[in-house]
CSV table of C-alpha atoms in Angstrom, one decimal:
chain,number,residue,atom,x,y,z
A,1,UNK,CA,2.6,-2.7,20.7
A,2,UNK,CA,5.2,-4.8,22.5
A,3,UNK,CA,8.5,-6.2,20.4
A,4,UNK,CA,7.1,-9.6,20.3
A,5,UNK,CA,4.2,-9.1,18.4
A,6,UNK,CA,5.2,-6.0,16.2
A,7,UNK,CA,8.0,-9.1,14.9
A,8,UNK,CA,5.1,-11.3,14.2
A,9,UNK,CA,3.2,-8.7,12.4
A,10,UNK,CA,6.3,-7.6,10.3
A,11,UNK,CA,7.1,-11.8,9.0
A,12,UNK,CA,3.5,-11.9,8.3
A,13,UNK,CA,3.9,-8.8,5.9
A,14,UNK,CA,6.9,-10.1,4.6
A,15,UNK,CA,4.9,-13.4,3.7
A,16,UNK,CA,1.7,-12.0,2.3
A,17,UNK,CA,4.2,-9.7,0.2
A,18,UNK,CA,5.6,-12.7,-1.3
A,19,UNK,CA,2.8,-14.1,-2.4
A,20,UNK,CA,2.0,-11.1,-3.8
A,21,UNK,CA,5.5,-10.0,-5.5
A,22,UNK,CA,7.4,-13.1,-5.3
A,23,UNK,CA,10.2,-13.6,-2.7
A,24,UNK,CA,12.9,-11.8,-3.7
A,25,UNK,CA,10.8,-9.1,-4.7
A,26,UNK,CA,9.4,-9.1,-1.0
A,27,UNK,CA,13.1,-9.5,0.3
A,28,UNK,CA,14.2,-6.3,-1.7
A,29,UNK,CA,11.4,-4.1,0.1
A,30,UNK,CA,12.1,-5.0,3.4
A,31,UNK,CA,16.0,-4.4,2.6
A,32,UNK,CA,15.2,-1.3,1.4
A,33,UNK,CA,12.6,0.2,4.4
A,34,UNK,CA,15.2,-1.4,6.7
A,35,UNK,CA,18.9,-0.5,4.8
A,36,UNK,CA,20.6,-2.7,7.7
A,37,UNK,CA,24.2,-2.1,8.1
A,38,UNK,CA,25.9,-4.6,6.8
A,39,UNK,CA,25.2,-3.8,3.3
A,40,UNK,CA,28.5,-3.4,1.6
A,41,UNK,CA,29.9,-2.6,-1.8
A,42,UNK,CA,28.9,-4.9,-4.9
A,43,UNK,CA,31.4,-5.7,-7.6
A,44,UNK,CA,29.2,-4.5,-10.8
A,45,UNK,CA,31.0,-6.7,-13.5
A,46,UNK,CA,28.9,-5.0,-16.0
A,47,UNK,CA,30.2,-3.9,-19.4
A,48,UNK,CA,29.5,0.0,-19.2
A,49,UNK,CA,27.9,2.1,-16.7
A,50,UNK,CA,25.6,4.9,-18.1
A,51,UNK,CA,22.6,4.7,-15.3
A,52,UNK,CA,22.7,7.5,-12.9
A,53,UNK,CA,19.6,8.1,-9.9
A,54,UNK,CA,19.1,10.7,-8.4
A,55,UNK,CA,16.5,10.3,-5.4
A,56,UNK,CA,18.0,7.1,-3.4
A,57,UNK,CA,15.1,6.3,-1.6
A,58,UNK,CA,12.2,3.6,-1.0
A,59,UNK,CA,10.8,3.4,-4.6
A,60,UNK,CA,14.6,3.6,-6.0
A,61,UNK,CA,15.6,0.6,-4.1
A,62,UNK,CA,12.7,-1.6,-4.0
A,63,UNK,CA,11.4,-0.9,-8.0
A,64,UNK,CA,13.3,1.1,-10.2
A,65,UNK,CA,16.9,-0.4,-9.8
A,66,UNK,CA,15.6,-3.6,-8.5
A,67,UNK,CA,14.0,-3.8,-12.2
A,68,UNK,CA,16.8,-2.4,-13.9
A,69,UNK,CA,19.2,-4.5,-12.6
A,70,UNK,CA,17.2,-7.5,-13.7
A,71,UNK,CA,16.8,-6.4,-16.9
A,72,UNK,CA,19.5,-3.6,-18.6
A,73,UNK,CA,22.8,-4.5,-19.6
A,74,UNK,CA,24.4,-1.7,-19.0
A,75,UNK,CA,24.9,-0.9,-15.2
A,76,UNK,CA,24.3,1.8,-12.8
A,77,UNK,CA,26.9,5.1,-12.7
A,78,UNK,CA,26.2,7.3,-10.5
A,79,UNK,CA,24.0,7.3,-7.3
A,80,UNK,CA,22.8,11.0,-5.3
A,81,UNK,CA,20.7,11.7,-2.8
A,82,UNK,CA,20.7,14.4,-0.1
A,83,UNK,CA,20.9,11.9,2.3
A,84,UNK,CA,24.3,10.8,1.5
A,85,UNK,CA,23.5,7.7,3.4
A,86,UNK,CA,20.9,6.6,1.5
A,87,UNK,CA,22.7,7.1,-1.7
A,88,UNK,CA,25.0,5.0,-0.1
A,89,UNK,CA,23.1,1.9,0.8
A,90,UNK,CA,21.2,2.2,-2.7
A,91,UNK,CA,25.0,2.7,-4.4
A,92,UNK,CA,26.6,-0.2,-2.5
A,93,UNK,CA,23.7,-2.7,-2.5
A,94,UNK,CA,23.4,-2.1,-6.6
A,95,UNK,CA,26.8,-1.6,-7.4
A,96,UNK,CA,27.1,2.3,-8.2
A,97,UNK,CA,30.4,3.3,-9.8
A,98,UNK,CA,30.7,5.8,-7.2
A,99,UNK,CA,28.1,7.7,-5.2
A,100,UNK,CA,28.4,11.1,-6.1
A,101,UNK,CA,28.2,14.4,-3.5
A,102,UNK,CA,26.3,17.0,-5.9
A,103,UNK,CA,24.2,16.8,-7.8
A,104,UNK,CA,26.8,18.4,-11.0
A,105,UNK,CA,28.6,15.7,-10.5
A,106,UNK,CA,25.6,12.9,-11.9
A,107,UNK,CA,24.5,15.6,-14.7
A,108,UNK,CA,28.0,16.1,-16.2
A,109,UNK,CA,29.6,12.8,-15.7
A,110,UNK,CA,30.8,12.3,-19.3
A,111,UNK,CA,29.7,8.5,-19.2
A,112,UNK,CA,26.0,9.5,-17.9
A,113,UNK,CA,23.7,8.2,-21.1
A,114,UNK,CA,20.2,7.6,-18.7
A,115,UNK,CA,19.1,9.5,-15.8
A,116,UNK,CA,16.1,8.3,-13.6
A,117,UNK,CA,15.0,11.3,-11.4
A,118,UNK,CA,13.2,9.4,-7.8
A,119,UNK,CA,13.3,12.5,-5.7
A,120,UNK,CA,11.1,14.3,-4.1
A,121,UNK,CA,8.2,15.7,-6.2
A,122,UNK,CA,8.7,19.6,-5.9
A,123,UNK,CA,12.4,18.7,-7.5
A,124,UNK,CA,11.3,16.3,-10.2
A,125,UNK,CA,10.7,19.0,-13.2
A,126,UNK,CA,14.0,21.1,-12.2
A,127,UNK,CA,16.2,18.1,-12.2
A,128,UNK,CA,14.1,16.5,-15.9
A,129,UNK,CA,15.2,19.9,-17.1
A,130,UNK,CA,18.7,20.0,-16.4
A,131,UNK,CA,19.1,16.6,-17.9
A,132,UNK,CA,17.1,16.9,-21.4
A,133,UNK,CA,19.2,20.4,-21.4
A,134,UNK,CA,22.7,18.2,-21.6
A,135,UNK,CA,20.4,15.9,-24.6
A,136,UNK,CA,20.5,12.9,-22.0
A,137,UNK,CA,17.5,10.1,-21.9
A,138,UNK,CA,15.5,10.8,-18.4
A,139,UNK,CA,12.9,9.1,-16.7
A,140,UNK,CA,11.2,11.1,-14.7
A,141,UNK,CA,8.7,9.9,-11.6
A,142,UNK,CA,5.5,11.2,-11.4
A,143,UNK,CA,4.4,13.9,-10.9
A,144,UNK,CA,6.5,15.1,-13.8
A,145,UNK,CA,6.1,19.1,-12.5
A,146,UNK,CA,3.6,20.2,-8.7
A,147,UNK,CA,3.4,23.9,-10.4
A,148,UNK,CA,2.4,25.3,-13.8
A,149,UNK,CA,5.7,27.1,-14.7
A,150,UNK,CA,7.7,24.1,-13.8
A,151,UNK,CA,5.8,22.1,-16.1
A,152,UNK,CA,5.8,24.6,-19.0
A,153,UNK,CA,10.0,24.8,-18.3
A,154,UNK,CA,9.7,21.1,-18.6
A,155,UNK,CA,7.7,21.3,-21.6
A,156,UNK,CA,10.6,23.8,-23.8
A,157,UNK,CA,13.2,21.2,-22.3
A,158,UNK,CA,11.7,18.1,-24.0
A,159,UNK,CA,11.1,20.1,-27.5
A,160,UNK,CA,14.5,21.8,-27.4
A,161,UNK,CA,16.5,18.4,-26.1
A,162,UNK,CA,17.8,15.9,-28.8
A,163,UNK,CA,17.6,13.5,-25.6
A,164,UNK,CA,13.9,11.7,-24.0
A,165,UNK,CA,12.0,12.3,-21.6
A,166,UNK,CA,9.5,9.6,-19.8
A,167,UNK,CA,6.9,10.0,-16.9
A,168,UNK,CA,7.2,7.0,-14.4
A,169,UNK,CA,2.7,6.8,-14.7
A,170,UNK,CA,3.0,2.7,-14.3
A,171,UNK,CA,-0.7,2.1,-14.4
A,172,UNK,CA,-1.2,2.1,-18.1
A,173,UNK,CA,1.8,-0.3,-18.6
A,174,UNK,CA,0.3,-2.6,-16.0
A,175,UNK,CA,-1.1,-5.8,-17.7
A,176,UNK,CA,-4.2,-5.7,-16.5
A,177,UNK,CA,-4.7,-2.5,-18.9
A,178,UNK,CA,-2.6,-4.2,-21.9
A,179,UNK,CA,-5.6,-7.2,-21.8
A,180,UNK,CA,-8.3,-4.7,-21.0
A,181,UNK,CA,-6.8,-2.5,-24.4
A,182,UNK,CA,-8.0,-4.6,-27.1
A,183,UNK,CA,-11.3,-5.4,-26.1
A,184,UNK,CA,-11.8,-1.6,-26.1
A,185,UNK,CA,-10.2,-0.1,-29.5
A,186,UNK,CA,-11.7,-2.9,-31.5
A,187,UNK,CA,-15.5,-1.6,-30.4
A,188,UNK,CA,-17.4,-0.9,-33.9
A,189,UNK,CA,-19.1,2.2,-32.4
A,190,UNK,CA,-17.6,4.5,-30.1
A,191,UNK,CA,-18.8,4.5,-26.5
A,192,UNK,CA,-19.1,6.2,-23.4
A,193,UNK,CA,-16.3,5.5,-20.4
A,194,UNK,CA,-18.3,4.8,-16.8
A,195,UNK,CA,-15.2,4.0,-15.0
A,196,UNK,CA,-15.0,3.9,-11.4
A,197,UNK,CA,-12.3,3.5,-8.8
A,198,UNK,CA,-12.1,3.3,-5.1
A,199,UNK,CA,-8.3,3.7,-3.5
A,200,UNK,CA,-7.3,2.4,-0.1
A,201,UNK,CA,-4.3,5.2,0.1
A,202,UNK,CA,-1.1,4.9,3.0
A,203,UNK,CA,-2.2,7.1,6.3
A,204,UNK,CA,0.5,10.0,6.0
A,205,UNK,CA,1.2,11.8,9.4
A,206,UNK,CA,1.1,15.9,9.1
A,207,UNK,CA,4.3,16.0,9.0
A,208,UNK,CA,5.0,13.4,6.2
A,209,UNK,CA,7.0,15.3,3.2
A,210,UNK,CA,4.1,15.2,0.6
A,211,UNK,CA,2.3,17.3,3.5
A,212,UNK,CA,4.4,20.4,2.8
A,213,UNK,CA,2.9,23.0,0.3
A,214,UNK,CA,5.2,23.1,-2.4
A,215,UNK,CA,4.9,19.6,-2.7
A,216,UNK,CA,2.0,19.9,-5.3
A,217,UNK,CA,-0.6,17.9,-2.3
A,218,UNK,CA,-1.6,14.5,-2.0
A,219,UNK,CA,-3.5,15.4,-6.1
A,220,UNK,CA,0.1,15.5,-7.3
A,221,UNK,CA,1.5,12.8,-5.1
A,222,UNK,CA,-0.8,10.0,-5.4
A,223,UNK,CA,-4.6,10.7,-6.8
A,224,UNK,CA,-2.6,12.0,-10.4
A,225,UNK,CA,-2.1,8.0,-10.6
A,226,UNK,CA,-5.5,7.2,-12.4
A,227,UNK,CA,-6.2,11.3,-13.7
A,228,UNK,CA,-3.5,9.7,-16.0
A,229,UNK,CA,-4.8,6.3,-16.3
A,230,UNK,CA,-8.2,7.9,-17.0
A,231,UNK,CA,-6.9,10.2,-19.9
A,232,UNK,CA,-4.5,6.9,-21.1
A,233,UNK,CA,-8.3,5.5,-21.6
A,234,UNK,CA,-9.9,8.2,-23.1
A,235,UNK,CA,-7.3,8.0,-26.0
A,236,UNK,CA,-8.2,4.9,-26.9
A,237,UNK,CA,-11.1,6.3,-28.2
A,238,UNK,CA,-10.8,10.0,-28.7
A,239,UNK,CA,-10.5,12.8,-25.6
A,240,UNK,CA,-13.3,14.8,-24.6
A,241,UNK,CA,-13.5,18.7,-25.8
A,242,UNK,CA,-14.4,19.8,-21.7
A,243,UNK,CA,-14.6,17.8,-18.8
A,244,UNK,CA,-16.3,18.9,-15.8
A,245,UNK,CA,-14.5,17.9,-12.6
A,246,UNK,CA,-16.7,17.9,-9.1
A,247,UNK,CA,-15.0,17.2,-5.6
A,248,UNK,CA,-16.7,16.5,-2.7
A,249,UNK,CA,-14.6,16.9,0.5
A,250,UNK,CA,-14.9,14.4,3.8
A,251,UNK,CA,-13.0,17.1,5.9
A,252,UNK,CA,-12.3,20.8,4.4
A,253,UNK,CA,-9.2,20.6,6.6
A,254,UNK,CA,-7.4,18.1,4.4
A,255,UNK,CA,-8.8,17.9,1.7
A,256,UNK,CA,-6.7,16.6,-0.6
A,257,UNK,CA,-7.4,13.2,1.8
A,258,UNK,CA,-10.6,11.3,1.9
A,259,UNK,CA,-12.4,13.0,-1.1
A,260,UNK,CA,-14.5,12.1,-4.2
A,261,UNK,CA,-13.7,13.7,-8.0
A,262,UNK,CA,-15.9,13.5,-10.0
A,263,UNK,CA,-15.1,13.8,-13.8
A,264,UNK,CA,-18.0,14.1,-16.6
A,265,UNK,CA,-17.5,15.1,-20.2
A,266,UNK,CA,-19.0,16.1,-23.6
A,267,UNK,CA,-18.8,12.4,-24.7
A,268,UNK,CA,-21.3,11.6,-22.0
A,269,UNK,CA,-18.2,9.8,-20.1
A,270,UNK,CA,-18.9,9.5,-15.8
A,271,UNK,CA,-15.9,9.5,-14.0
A,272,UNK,CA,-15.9,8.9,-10.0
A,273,UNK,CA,-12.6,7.9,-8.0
A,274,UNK,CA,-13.5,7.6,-4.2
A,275,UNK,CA,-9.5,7.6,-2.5
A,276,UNK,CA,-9.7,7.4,1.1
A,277,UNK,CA,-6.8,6.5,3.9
A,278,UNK,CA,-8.7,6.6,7.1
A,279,UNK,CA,-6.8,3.1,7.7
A,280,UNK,CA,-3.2,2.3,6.7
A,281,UNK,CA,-3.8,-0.9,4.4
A,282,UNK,CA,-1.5,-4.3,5.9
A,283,UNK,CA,-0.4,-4.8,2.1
A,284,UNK,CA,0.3,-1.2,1.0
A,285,UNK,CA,-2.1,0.6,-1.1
A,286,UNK,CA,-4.9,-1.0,-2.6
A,287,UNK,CA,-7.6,-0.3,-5.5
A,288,UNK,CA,-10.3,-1.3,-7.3
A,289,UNK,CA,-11.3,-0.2,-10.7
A,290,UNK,CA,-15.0,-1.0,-12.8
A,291,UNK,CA,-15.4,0.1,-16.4
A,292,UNK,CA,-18.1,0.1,-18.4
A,293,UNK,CA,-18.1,0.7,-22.3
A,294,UNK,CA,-20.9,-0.1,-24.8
A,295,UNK,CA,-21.4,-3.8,-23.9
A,296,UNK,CA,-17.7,-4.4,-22.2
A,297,UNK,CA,-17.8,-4.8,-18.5
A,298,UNK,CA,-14.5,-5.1,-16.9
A,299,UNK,CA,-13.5,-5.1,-13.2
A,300,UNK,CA,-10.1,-5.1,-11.8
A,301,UNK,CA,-9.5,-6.4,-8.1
A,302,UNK,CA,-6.1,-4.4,-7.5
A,303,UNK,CA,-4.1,-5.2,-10.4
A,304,UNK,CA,-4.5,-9.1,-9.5
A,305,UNK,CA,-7.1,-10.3,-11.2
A,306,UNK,CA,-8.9,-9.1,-14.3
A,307,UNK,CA,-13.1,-10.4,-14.8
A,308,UNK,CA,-14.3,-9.0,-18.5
A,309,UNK,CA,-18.0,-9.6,-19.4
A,310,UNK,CA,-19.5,-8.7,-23.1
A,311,UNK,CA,-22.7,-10.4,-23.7
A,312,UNK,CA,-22.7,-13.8,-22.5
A,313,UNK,CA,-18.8,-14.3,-22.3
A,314,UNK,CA,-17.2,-14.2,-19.5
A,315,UNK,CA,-13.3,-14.4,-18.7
A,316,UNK,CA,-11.0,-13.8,-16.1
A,317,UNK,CA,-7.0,-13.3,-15.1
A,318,UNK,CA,-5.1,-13.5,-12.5
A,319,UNK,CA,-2.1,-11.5,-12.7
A,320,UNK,CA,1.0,-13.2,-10.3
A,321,UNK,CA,3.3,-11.6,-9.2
A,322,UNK,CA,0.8,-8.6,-8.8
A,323,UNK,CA,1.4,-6.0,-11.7
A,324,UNK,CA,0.8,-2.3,-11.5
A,325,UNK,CA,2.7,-1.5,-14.3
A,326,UNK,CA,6.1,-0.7,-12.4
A,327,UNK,CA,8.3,-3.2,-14.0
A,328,UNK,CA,7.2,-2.2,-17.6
A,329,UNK,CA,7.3,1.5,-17.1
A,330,UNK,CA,10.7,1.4,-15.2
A,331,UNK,CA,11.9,0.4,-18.4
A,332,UNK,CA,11.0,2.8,-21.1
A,333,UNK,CA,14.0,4.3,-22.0
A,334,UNK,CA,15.1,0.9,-23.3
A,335,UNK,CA,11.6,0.1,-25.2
A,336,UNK,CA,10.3,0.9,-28.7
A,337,UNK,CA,6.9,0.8,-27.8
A,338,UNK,CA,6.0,3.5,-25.5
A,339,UNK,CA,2.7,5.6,-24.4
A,340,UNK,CA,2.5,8.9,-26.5
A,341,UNK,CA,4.1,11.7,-24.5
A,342,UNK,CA,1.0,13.9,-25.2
A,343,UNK,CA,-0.8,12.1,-23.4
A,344,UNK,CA,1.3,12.7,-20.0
A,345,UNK,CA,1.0,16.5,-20.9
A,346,UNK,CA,-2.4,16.5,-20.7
A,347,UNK,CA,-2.9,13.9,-17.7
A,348,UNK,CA,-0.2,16.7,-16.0
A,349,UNK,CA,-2.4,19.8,-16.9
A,350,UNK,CA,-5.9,18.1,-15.3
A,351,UNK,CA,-3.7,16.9,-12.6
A,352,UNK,CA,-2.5,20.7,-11.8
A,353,UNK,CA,-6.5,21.9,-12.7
A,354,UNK,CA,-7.6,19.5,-10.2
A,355,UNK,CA,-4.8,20.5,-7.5
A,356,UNK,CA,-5.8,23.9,-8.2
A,357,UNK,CA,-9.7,23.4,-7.6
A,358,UNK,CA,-8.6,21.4,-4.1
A,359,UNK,CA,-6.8,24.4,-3.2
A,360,UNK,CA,-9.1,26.9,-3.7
A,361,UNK,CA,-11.8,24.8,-2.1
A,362,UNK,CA,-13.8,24.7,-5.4
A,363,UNK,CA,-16.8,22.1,-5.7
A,364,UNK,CA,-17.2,22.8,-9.6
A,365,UNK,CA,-15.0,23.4,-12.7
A,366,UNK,CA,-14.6,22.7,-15.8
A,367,UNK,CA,-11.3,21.6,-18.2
A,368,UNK,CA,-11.7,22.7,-21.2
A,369,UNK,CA,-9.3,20.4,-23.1
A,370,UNK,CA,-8.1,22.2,-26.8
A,371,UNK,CA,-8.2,25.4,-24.6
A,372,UNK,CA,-5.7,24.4,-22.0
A,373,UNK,CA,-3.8,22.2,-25.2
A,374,UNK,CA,-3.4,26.1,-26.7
A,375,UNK,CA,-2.2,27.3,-24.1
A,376,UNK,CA,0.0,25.3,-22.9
A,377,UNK,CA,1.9,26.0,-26.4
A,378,UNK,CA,1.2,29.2,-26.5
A,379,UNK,CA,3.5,29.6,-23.0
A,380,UNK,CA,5.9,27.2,-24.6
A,381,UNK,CA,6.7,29.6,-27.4
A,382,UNK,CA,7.1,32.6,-25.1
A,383,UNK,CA,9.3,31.1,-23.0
A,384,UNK,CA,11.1,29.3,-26.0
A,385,UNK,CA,11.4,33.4,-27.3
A,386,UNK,CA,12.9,34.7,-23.9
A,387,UNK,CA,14.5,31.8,-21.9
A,388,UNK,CA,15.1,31.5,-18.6
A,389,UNK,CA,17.7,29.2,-17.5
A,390,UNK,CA,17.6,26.1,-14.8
A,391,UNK,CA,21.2,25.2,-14.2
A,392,UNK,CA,23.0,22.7,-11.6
């Protein structure tokens, strides 16, 4: 592509992400993918700083501080990254207090009251951990934990810690869902979910991060997006006792890319998200969910617009800026009325039954829901009755 015309292409992103996110939404994204060099030092006149981040990257800069700023009094502490440099365009271009050079430093900063945890997936859980152990409030991206023992670790940390502990899942926050909500719980007869969902994914190169293997796959990284939504969904009503997952694969090579799951349960519920990335999409990723339920037909057209049918009523919304839930989930720790946290649990234990299944190659399987709930606690009490220790 010659310079020229890659410049065109990039201002025509730039625009059709403003009309999607507003300008100076659109304006912090390209700052961030860019980080030019003339960023310098902000003067945070802020009250108090009790906001640390660790994990300086993309999503840091262009969502999570870009909300928090906006919206939190209190400003940001500390900033750490093992890039230093991009601890230090986030730090400077937010106003960090300082921008710290381990990772100690953030956990046991006497000031630090909130830590958001944005790094790379295989670290999530350990870093979650060492913060709920020091009783702080941490948000957490998703995925929470990529392996079973981290998760269970995480699991004694949040019922040990007088602190919190919240998964950065955005799409139940997203408004879309919040209108969709009512028109479900206030059914007179409970139904059966058919829900379906097709995801235009980012093309990731082989050697892309989320490639490497204890990285929890592309299950963890991007497709545990609606197993959460789906369970967020089912608890509206009640959750299934089993659910049967099915994957068909596109190429047995990668096949955690380009596949169909497949999710059916004892409440008759059908379950089928399609994610592909065969092409990368011009406006980042892009999905479409349908869901049926008695006589409640709702589609949404990538968290833009919202079209409900029941009976003869019809009604739409249009959702501008474009709202996947980012902004609303980005700011639990300062909200009263959060998701349940059992909910994430069990969205994390079907996400790591599905990554398992992909692993092995597995077509069939099935989740059996109290089972897994059992033990799950059952490996939280013996680890709570002989310890092991994560430290920084």
């Amino acid at each position: 592509m010659n310079e020229p015309l890659g410049i065109i292409l990039k201002m025509l992103k730039l625009v059709r992400f403003a009309r999607i996110y507003g300008w100076q939404r659109a304006l912090n994204k390209a700052i961030a993918r860019t980080r030019p060099h003339w960023l310098r030092r902000r003067i945070s006149y802020r009250r108090k700083a009790t906001i640390s981040v660790i994990g300086c990257g993309q999503f840091a800069f262009s969502s999570v501080c870009f909300f928090l700023r906006r919206h939190c009094q209190n400003g940001f502490l500390s900033a750490y990254d093992v890039n230093r440099q991009q601890a230090q365009s986030l730090g400077h271009y937010y106003g960090f207090r300082e921008i710290a050079v381990t990772v100690d430093a953030v956990l046991n900063h006497p000031s630090l009251a909130v830590l958001y945890i944005l790094s790379n997936h295989a670290s999530h859980a350990a870093y979650a951990i060492a913060g709920l152990q020091r009783n702080k409030i941490v948000y957490v991206e998703k995925p929470i934990a990529v392996t079973r023992d981290q998760f269970i670790e995480l699991s004694v940390a949040a019922r040990q810690s007088s602190g919190q502990v919240f998964a950065g899942y955005n799409r139940p926050y997203s408004e879309a869902i919040q209108v969709l909500k009512p028109y479900v719980i206030t059914q007179k007869t409970a139904g059966s979910f058919s829900l379906n969902y097709v995801i235009n994914g980012h093309v990731i190169p082989p050697d892309h991060w989320y490639r490497r293997p204890d990285e929890g796959t592309r299950i963890c990284g991007n497709i545990g997006h609606w197993i959460d939504l789906t369970i967020h969904l089912f608890a509206w009503r009640s959750l299934p006792d089993w659910i049967a997952v099915q994957i068909a694969y596109a190429n047995p090579d990668e096949p955690d890319d380009n596949l169909v799951i497949t999710f059916t349960t004892d409440q008759h519920d059908l379950v089928s998200m399609l994610f592909t990335s065969r092409a990368e999409p011009f406006e980042g990723v892009r999905e479409v969910m349908h869901l049926q339920y008695n006589d409640l037909i709702a589609h949404i057209d990538d968290f833009r617009q919202l079209t409900v049918h029941q009976g003869a009523k019809r009604r739409n919304w249009h959702f501008t800026p474009k709202d996947v839930g980012h902004e609303r989930a980005v700011l639990q720790p300062f909200c009263a009325d959060n998701r349940a946290w059992h909910e994430v649990e069990l969205s994390t234990l079907l996400m790591l039954f599905v990554r398992d299944q992909v692993l092995t190659g597995q077509a069939m399987s099935r989740f059996d829901v109290p089972a897994e709930l059992r033990r799950l606690e059952a490996d939280v009490e013996h680890l709570i009755a002989s310890p092991s220790t994560v430290s920084f």
